[in-house]
PDB file of C-alpha atoms in Angstrom:
ATOM      1  CA  MET A   1    -105.022 109.209  35.248  1.00 85.00           C
ATOM      2  CA  ASN A   2    -106.825 112.097  33.562  1.00 90.00           C
ATOM      3  CA  GLU A   3    -104.411 114.196  31.425  1.00 88.00           C
ATOM      4  CA  GLN A   4    -101.602 111.662  31.985  1.00 88.00           C
ATOM      5  CA  ILE A   5    -103.380 109.178  29.692  1.00 88.00           C
ATOM      6  CA  ARG A   6    -101.728 109.144  26.271  1.00 88.00           C
ATOM      7  CA  ALA A   7    -104.119 107.003  24.201  1.00 87.00           C
ATOM      8  CA  ARG A   8    -106.178 108.730  21.525  1.00 89.00           C
ATOM      9  CA  GLU A   9    -109.285 106.735  22.387  1.00 92.00           C
ATOM     10  CA  VAL A  10    -110.313 104.537  25.310  1.00 92.00           C
ATOM     11  CA  ARG A  11    -112.865 101.890  26.152  1.00 92.00           C
ATOM     12  CA  LEU A  12    -114.850 103.704  28.829  1.00 91.00           C
ATOM     13  CA  VAL A  13    -116.492 102.129  31.864  1.00 91.00           C
ATOM     14  CA  GLY A  14    -118.940 104.178  33.917  1.00 88.00           C
ATOM     15  CA  PRO A  15    -118.765 104.676  37.710  1.00 86.00           C
ATOM     16  CA  GLU A  16    -121.211 101.822  38.335  1.00 85.00           C
ATOM     17  CA  GLY A  17    -119.372  99.436  36.022  1.00 84.00           C
ATOM     18  CA  GLU A  18    -121.579 100.069  33.019  1.00 88.00           C
ATOM     19  CA  GLN A  19    -119.971  99.805  29.582  1.00 90.00           C
ATOM     20  CA  VAL A  20    -120.016 103.140  27.736  1.00 87.00           C
ATOM     21  CA  GLY A  21    -117.999 101.960  24.750  1.00 89.00           C
ATOM     22  CA  ILE A  22    -115.004 103.228  22.793  1.00 92.00           C
ATOM     23  CA  VAL A  23    -114.781 107.030  22.871  1.00 92.00           C
ATOM     24  CA  PRO A  24    -112.086 109.628  22.069  1.00 93.00           C
ATOM     25  CA  LEU A  25    -109.923 110.559  25.047  1.00 90.00           C
ATOM     26  CA  GLU A  26    -111.172 114.153  24.952  1.00 91.00           C
ATOM     27  CA  ARG A  27    -114.769 112.923  25.219  1.00 91.00           C
ATOM     28  CA  ALA A  28    -113.916 110.638  28.141  1.00 90.00           C
ATOM     29  CA  LEU A  29    -112.174 113.492  29.968  1.00 93.00           C
ATOM     30  CA  GLN A  30    -115.182 115.734  29.411  1.00 92.00           C
ATOM     31  CA  LEU A  31    -117.547 113.082  30.787  1.00 89.00           C
ATOM     32  CA  ALA A  32    -115.325 112.720  33.865  1.00 90.00           C
ATOM     33  CA  ALA A  33    -115.343 116.482  34.419  1.00 91.00           C
ATOM     34  CA  ASP A  34    -119.132 116.618  34.019  1.00 88.00           C
ATOM     35  CA  VAL A  35    -119.682 114.211  36.930  1.00 89.00           C
ATOM     36  CA  ASP A  36    -116.711 115.491  38.994  1.00 90.00           C
ATOM     37  CA  LEU A  37    -114.830 112.172  38.808  1.00 91.00           C
ATOM     38  CA  ASP A  38    -111.407 111.050  37.619  1.00 91.00           C
ATOM     39  CA  LEU A  39    -110.650 109.138  34.449  1.00 93.00           C
ATOM     40  CA  VAL A  40    -108.439 106.241  35.542  1.00 91.00           C
ATOM     41  CA  GLU A  41    -106.680 103.787  33.232  1.00 92.00           C
ATOM     42  CA  VAL A  42    -107.431 100.314  34.672  1.00 90.00           C
ATOM     43  CA  ALA A  43    -106.242  98.084  31.794  1.00 89.00           C
ATOM     44  CA  PRO A  44    -103.387  99.896  29.995  1.00 88.00           C
ATOM     45  CA  MET A  45    -102.359  96.845  27.932  1.00 87.00           C
ATOM     46  CA  ALA A  46    -105.771  96.488  26.289  1.00 86.00           C
ATOM     47  CA  ARG A  47    -106.310  97.888  22.795  1.00 88.00           C
ATOM     48  CA  PRO A  48    -107.721 100.435  23.235  1.00 91.00           C
ATOM     49  CA  PRO A  49    -106.885 100.797  26.959  1.00 91.00           C
ATOM     50  CA  VAL A  50    -109.767 100.491  29.392  1.00 93.00           C
ATOM     51  CA  CYS A  51    -110.524 103.535  31.539  1.00 94.00           C
ATOM     52  CA  LYS A  52    -113.050 103.935  34.335  1.00 93.00           C
ATOM     53  CA  LEU A  53    -114.775 106.937  35.841  1.00 94.00           C
ATOM     54  CA  MET A  54    -114.124 106.946  39.619  1.00 91.00           C
ATOM     55  CA  ASP A  55    -113.255 109.013  42.670  1.00 89.00           C
ATOM     56  CA  PHE A  56    -109.543 108.180  42.750  1.00 87.00           C
ATOM     57  CA  GLY A  57    -108.965 109.626  46.236  1.00 86.00           C
ATOM     58  CA  LYS A  58    -111.721 107.437  47.662  1.00 86.00           C
ATOM     59  CA  PHE A  59    -110.361 104.461  45.703  1.00 85.00           C
ATOM     60  CA  LYS A  60    -106.882 104.903  47.226  1.00 88.00           C
ATOM     61  CA  TYR A  61    -108.365 105.250  50.705  1.00 86.00           C
ATOM     62  CA  GLU A  62    -110.430 102.054  50.409  1.00 86.00           C
ATOM     63  CA  SER A  63    -107.469 100.187  48.912  1.00 86.00           C
ATOM     64  CA  ALA A  64    -105.321 101.199  51.888  1.00 88.00           C
ATOM     65  CA  LEU A  65    -107.958  99.898  54.311  1.00 86.00           C
ATOM     66  CA  LYS A  66    -108.185  96.600  52.426  1.00 86.00           C
ATOM     67  CA  ALA A  67    -104.402  96.207  52.409  1.00 84.00           C
ATOM     68  CA  ARG A  68    -104.265  96.874  56.143  1.00 81.00           C
ATOM     69  CA  GLU A  69    -106.997  94.293  56.773  1.00 79.00           C
ATOM     70  CA  ALA A  70    -105.175  91.748  54.607  1.00 75.00           C
ATOM     71  CA  ARG A  71    -101.950  92.263  56.564  1.00 74.00           C
ATOM     72  CA  ARG A  72    -103.845  91.855  59.821  1.00 68.00           C
ATOM     73  CA  ASN A  73    -105.373  88.582  58.639  1.00 63.00           C
ATOM     74  CA  GLN A  74    -101.986  87.296  57.487  1.00 59.00           C
ATOM     75  CA  GLN A  75    -100.240  88.036  60.762  1.00 55.00           C
ATOM     76  CA  GLN A  76     -98.954  85.025  62.657  1.00 58.00           C
ATOM     77  CA  THR A  77    -100.950  84.148  65.741  1.00 65.00           C
ATOM     78  CA  VAL A  78     -99.508  85.773  68.833  1.00 77.00           C
ATOM     79  CA  ILE A  79     -98.673  83.351  71.651  1.00 89.00           C
ATOM     80  CA  LYS A  80     -98.546  84.761  75.153  1.00 92.00           C
ATOM     81  CA  GLU A  81     -96.860  82.874  77.964  1.00 93.00           C
ATOM     82  CA  MET A  82     -97.994  82.454  81.554  1.00 94.00           C
ATOM     83  CA  LYS A  83     -95.780  80.697  84.120  1.00 94.00           C
ATOM     84  CA  LEU A  84     -97.066  79.189  87.361  1.00 94.00           C
ATOM     85  CA  ARG A  85     -95.795  77.027  90.202  1.00 93.00           C
ATOM     86  CA  PRO A  86     -97.593  73.762  91.077  1.00 91.00           C
ATOM     87  CA  LYS A  87     -98.316  75.010  94.644  1.00 90.00           C
ATOM     88  CA  ILE A  88     -99.436  78.483  93.617  1.00 92.00           C
ATOM     89  CA  ASP A  89    -101.244  80.658  96.162  1.00 92.00           C
ATOM     90  CA  PRO A  90    -105.030  80.937  95.492  1.00 93.00           C
ATOM     91  CA  HIS A  91    -104.840  84.733  95.107  1.00 94.00           C
ATOM     92  CA  ASP A  92    -101.915  84.459  92.666  1.00 95.00           C
ATOM     93  CA  TYR A  93    -103.788  81.782  90.733  1.00 95.00           C
ATOM     94  CA  GLU A  94    -106.804  84.058  90.265  1.00 95.00           C
ATOM     95  CA  THR A  95    -104.510  86.867  89.113  1.00 95.00           C
ATOM     96  CA  LYS A  96    -102.789  84.616  86.575  1.00 95.00           C
ATOM     97  CA  LYS A  97    -106.118  83.247  85.376  1.00 95.00           C
ATOM     98  CA  GLY A  98    -107.270  86.830  84.839  1.00 95.00           C
ATOM     99  CA  HIS A  99    -104.286  87.409  82.543  1.00 96.00           C
ATOM    100  CA  VAL A 100    -105.095  84.227  80.594  1.00 95.00           C
ATOM    101  CA  VAL A 101    -108.707  85.345  80.199  1.00 95.00           C
ATOM    102  CA  ARG A 102    -107.560  88.751  78.953  1.00 94.00           C
ATOM    103  CA  PHE A 103    -105.191  87.178  76.408  1.00 94.00           C
ATOM    104  CA  LEU A 104    -107.879  84.837  75.089  1.00 93.00           C
ATOM    105  CA  LYS A 105    -110.393  87.680  74.795  1.00 92.00           C
ATOM    106  CA  ALA A 106    -107.790  89.550  72.732  1.00 89.00           C
ATOM    107  CA  GLY A 107    -107.700  86.582  70.340  1.00 88.00           C
ATOM    108  CA  ASP A 108    -104.239  85.335  71.403  1.00 91.00           C
ATOM    109  CA  LYS A 109    -103.096  81.834  72.224  1.00 94.00           C
ATOM    110  CA  VAL A 110    -101.595  81.200  75.654  1.00 95.00           C
ATOM    111  CA  LYS A 111     -98.775  78.835  76.545  1.00 96.00           C
ATOM    112  CA  VAL A 112     -99.206  77.923  80.198  1.00 96.00           C
ATOM    113  CA  THR A 113     -96.037  76.600  81.834  1.00 95.00           C
ATOM    114  CA  ILE A 114     -95.925  74.864  85.217  1.00 95.00           C
ATOM    115  CA  MET A 115     -92.396  75.079  86.653  1.00 94.00           C
ATOM    116  CA  PHE A 116     -91.290  72.288  89.005  1.00 93.00           C
ATOM    117  CA  ARG A 117     -88.435  72.682  91.437  1.00 89.00           C
ATOM    118  CA  GLY A 118     -86.606  70.106  93.502  1.00 87.00           C
ATOM    119  CA  ARG A 119     -88.869  67.375  94.860  1.00 87.00           C
ATOM    120  CA  GLU A 120     -91.854  68.866  93.012  1.00 87.00           C
ATOM    121  CA  GLN A 121     -90.609  67.046  89.917  1.00 84.00           C
ATOM    122  CA  SER A 122     -91.730  63.767  91.481  1.00 87.00           C
ATOM    123  CA  ARG A 123     -95.313  65.085  91.725  1.00 89.00           C
ATOM    124  CA  PRO A 124     -96.352  65.747  88.090  1.00 91.00           C
ATOM    125  CA  GLU A 125     -99.985  65.137  89.046  1.00 92.00           C
ATOM    126  CA  LEU A 126     -99.960  68.539  90.782  1.00 91.00           C
ATOM    127  CA  GLY A 127     -99.243  70.202  87.454  1.00 93.00           C
ATOM    128  CA  PHE A 128    -101.819  68.133  85.587  1.00 94.00           C
ATOM    129  CA  ARG A 129    -104.441  68.988  88.206  1.00 93.00           C
ATOM    130  CA  LEU A 130    -103.707  72.720  88.028  1.00 95.00           C
ATOM    131  CA  LEU A 131    -103.758  72.814  84.238  1.00 95.00           C
ATOM    132  CA  ARG A 132    -106.982  70.824  84.068  1.00 95.00           C
ATOM    133  CA  ARG A 133    -108.607  73.227  86.530  1.00 95.00           C
ATOM    134  CA  LEU A 134    -107.486  76.229  84.488  1.00 95.00           C
ATOM    135  CA  SER A 135    -108.711  74.762  81.197  1.00 95.00           C
ATOM    136  CA  GLU A 136    -112.114  74.014  82.721  1.00 95.00           C
ATOM    137  CA  GLU A 137    -112.495  77.506  84.159  1.00 95.00           C
ATOM    138  CA  ILE A 138    -111.723  79.286  80.872  1.00 94.00           C
ATOM    139  CA  SER A 139    -113.657  76.811  78.675  1.00 93.00           C
ATOM    140  CA  GLU A 140    -116.182  79.480  77.620  1.00 94.00           C
ATOM    141  CA  LEU A 141    -113.405  81.516  75.990  1.00 93.00           C
ATOM    142  CA  GLY A 142    -110.912  78.911  74.780  1.00 93.00           C
ATOM    143  CA  PHE A 143    -109.944  75.277  74.481  1.00 95.00           C
ATOM    144  CA  VAL A 144    -106.876  73.107  74.988  1.00 95.00           C
ATOM    145  CA  GLU A 145    -105.007  73.110  71.696  1.00 93.00           C
ATOM    146  CA  ALA A 146    -101.989  71.189  73.036  1.00 93.00           C
ATOM    147  CA  SER A 147    -102.546  68.875  75.991  1.00 93.00           C
ATOM    148  CA  PRO A 148    -100.266  69.108  79.045  1.00 93.00           C
ATOM    149  CA  LYS A 149     -96.853  67.611  78.321  1.00 92.00           C
ATOM    150  CA  GLN A 150     -93.782  67.245  80.508  1.00 89.00           C
ATOM    151  CA  ASP A 151     -90.734  69.046  79.142  1.00 85.00           C
ATOM    152  CA  GLY A 152     -87.785  68.643  81.507  1.00 86.00           C
ATOM    153  CA  ARG A 153     -88.622  70.549  84.682  1.00 90.00           C
ATOM    154  CA  ASN A 154     -91.636  72.169  83.073  1.00 93.00           C
ATOM    155  CA  MET A 155     -95.116  71.053  82.068  1.00 94.00           C
ATOM    156  CA  ILE A 156     -96.624  72.906  79.125  1.00 95.00           C
ATOM    157  CA  MET A 157    -100.188  73.315  77.845  1.00 95.00           C
ATOM    158  CA  VAL A 158    -101.376  75.574  75.018  1.00 95.00           C
ATOM    159  CA  LEU A 159    -104.779  77.260  75.109  1.00 95.00           C
ATOM    160  CA  ALA A 160    -106.392  78.793  72.034  1.00 93.00           C
ATOM    161  CA  PRO A 161    -109.420  81.102  71.802  1.00 92.00           C
ATOM    162  CA  HIS A 162    -112.657  79.763  70.364  1.00 91.00           C
ATOM    163  CA  ARG A 163    -113.399  80.981  66.859  1.00 85.00           C
ATOM    164  CA  ALA A 164    -116.197  83.217  68.165  1.00 84.00           C
ATOM    165  CA  THR A 165    -113.847  84.701  70.788  1.00 79.00           C
ATOM    166  CA  LYS A 166    -111.199  85.500  68.171  1.00 79.00           C
ATOM    167  CA  ALA A 167    -113.808  86.931  65.799  1.00 80.00           C
ATOM    168  CA  ALA A 168    -115.072  89.236  68.557  1.00 81.00           C
ATOM    169  CA  ALA A 169    -111.490  90.381  69.249  1.00 76.00           C
ATOM    170  CA  VAL A 170    -110.876  91.133  65.555  1.00 74.00           C
ATOM    171  CA  ALA A 171    -114.191  93.018  65.328  1.00 77.00           C
ATOM    172  CA  ALA A 172    -113.311  95.097  68.387  1.00 77.00           C
ATOM    173  CA  GLU A 173    -109.863  95.915  66.994  1.00 73.00           C
ATOM    174  CA  THR A 174    -111.342  96.837  63.616  1.00 70.00           C
ATOM    175  CA  ALA A 175    -113.879  99.139  65.292  1.00 73.00           C
ATOM    176  CA  ALA A 176    -111.116 100.778  67.313  1.00 72.00           C
ATOM    177  CA  GLN A 177    -109.008 101.244  64.177  1.00 65.00           C
ATOM    178  CA  GLY A 178    -111.981 102.724  62.351  1.00 63.00           C
ATOM    179  CA  SER A 179    -112.651 105.257  65.082  1.00 62.00           C
ATOM    180  CA  ARG A 180    -109.106 106.556  64.711  1.00 58.00           C
ATOM    181  CA  THR A 181    -109.027 106.478  60.908  1.00 52.00           C
ATOM    182  CA  ARG A 182    -109.235 109.666  58.894  1.00 53.00           C
ATOM    183  CA  PRO A 183    -109.431 110.143  55.113  1.00 53.00           C
ATOM    184  CA  PRO A 184    -105.864 110.194  53.790  1.00 53.00           C
ATOM    185  CA  ARG A 185    -104.099 113.332  52.743  1.00 50.00           C
ATOM    186  CA  GLU A 186    -101.897 113.450  49.701  1.00 48.00           C
ATOM    187  CA  GLY A 187     -98.759 111.407  50.328  1.00 47.00           C
ATOM    188  CA  ASP A 188    -100.187 109.350  53.200  1.00 49.00           C
ATOM    189  CA  GLY A 189     -99.177 105.699  53.319  1.00 45.00           C
ATOM    190  CA  ALA A 190    -101.336 102.688  54.056  1.00 44.00           C
ATOM    191  CA  GLY A 191    -100.442 102.790  57.757  1.00 44.00           C
ATOM    192  CA  ALA A 192     -98.218 100.566  59.834  1.00 42.00           C
ATOM    193  CA  ALA A 193     -99.302  97.231  61.269  1.00 42.00           C
ATOM    194  CA  PRO A 194     -99.984  97.282  65.022  1.00 41.00           C
ATOM    195  CA  ALA A 195     -97.119  96.277  67.278  1.00 40.00           C
ATOM    196  CA  VAL A 196     -97.420  93.124  69.343  1.00 42.00           C
ATOM    197  CA  THR A 197     -95.940  92.329  72.732  1.00 42.00           C
ATOM    198  CA  THR A 198     -95.648  89.164  74.746  1.00 45.00           C
ATOM    199  CA  ALA A 199     -96.123  88.545  78.434  1.00 47.00           C
ATOM    200  CA  ASP A 200     -93.942  86.384  80.641  1.00 49.00           C
ATOM    201  CA  THR A 201     -94.950  86.315  84.288  1.00 47.00           C
ATOM    202  CA  THR A 202     -94.115  83.859  87.028  1.00 46.00           C
ATOM    203  CA  ALA A 203     -96.026  83.101  90.193  1.00 46.00           C
ATOM    204  CA  GLU A 204     -94.086  81.847  93.167  1.00 44.00           C
TER     205      GLU A 204
END
């Protein structure tokens, strides 16, 4: 960048991508100074190397934001877990459903586990009925990705947010990130990825 470039002449590209042509390095540096921009080598292996006029600080800042967004999009889907009993109290059920709704609105999947004890294992229809009720009541936010299945003493169903629900969650998170973002100072990194936690609650 700028005086660090060692080539005698460069193929210059303007700030809007326009081709200026091959010019001596001194001329390219003067043009950069005239418009208060940096001269940045973007294709050092070319002959002559290609340089572009740009605001390098702004370029680094935007690159950091793009890298952070790419990491967010590549993150594995978070799966929360909610445990219930087949004969759950109505108040406890509403509380647990509220947690499921919150998880789905945040764009997370939810593994709902019905835990059977003792003679309850002979009444799997209680679990099926409870899971069907839950899936119907949250249908505006999510759908059943994995149908209820008996697994030993437990019955498991996986709920996933609708695409629109997940998109709204990502948009909200991006807006929140943006409100806390400041232009980077020299030496700043790209920022760490947000931490994720899981929930594991059981209703008697």
